[in-house]
Coordinates of C-alpha atoms in Angstrom, one line a residue:
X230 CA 28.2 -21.0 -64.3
X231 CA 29.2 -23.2 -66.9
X232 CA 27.6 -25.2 -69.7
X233 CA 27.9 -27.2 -72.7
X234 CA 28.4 -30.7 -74.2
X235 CA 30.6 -31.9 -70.9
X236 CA 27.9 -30.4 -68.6
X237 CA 24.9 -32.4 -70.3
X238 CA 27.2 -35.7 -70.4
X239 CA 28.8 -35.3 -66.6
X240 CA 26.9 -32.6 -64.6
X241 CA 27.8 -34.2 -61.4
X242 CA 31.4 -34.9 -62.6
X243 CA 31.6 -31.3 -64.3
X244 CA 30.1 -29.5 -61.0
X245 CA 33.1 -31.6 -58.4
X246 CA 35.8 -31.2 -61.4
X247 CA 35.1 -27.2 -61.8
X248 CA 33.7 -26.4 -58.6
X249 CA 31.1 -23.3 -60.4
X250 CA 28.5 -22.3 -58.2
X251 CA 26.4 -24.0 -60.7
X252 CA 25.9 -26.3 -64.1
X253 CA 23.2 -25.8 -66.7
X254 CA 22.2 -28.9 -68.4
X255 CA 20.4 -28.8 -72.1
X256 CA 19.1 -25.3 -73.4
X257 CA 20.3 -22.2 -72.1
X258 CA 18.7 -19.4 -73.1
X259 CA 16.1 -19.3 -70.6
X260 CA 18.6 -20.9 -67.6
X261 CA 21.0 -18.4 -67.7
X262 CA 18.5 -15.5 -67.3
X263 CA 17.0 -17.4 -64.5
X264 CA 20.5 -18.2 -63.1
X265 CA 21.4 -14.3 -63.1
X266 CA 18.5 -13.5 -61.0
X267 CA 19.7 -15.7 -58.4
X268 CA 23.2 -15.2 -58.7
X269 CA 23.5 -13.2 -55.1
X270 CA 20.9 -15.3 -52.9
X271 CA 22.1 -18.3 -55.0
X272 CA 18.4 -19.8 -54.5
X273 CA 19.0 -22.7 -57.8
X274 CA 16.5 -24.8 -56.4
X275 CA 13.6 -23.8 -58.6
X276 CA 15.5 -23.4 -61.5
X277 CA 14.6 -26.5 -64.3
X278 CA 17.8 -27.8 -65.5
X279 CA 21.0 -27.0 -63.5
X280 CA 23.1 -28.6 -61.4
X281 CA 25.1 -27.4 -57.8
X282 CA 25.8 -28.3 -54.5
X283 CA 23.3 -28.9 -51.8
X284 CA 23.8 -30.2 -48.6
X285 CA 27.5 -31.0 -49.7
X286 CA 26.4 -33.1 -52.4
X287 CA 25.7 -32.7 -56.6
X288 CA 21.8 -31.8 -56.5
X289 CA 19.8 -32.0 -60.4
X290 CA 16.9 -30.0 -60.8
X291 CA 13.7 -31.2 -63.2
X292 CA 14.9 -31.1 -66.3
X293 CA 14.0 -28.0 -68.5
X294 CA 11.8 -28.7 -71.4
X295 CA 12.8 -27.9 -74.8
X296 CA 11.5 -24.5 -76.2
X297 CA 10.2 -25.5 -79.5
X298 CA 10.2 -22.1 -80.7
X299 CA 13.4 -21.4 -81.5
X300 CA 12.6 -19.0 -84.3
X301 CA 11.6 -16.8 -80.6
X302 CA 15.5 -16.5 -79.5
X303 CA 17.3 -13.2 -80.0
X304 CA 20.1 -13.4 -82.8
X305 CA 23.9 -13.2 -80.9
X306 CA 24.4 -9.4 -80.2
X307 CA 27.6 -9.1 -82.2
X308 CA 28.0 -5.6 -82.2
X309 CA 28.8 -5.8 -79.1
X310 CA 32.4 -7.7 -79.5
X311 CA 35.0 -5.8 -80.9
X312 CA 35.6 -6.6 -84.7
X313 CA 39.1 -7.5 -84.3
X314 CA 37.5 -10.1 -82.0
X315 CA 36.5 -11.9 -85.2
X316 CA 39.7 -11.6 -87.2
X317 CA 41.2 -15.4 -86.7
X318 CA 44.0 -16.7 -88.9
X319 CA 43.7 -19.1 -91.4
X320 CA 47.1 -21.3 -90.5
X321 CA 46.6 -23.4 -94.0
X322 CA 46.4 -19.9 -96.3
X323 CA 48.5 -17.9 -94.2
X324 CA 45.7 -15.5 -94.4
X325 CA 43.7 -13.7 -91.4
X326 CA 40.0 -14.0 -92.2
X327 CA 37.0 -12.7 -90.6
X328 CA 34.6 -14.9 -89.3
X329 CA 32.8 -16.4 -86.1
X330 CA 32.6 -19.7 -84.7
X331 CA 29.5 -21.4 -84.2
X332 CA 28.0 -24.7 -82.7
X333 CA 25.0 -25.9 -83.7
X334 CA 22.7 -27.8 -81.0
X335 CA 19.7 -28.1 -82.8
X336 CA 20.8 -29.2 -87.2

């Protein structure tokens, strides 16, 4: 699967350019779950807001609407990465500092 900026700008573009087994376009905490389930039969066709090959051609589901409530997400399980995973080096202070990256899609 893959997702992003690049997959809500060029799904079709993304999907021939990749070549996943399929794009999710806008939110993605719900898609992926929905995605997994599916992942063996890969039966995307009710799935709102992805993107894959169907017939030999780039098919688009309905979008998915956005989840207003986003207060209702789980928090990143980052106990789960290693804590070295979060040392990154700070080229300007020749320093290694620990911190995450993030990307906001919602300011």
């Amino acid at each position: 699967m893959v997702g992003g900026i690049h997959t809500n700008l060029f799904p079709e573009q993304t999907l021939l350019d990749l070549k996943p087994h399929v794009i999710g376009i806008g939110e993605g905490e719900i898609t992926i779950t929905e995605i997994l389930k599916e992942i063996h039969t890969k039966n995307f066709d009710k799935i709102e807001g992805v993107c894959f090959i169907k017939d030999g051609k780039p098919f688009r589901t309905s979008p998915r609407k956005l989840n207003k409530n986003i207060d209702g997400f789980p928090l990143p399980a980052r106990h789960l990465i290693p804590k070295e995973d979060f040392i990154m080096n700070n080229r300007m202070f020749n320093t290694d500092i620990l911190m995450t990256h993030i990307m906001p899609g919602r300011g």
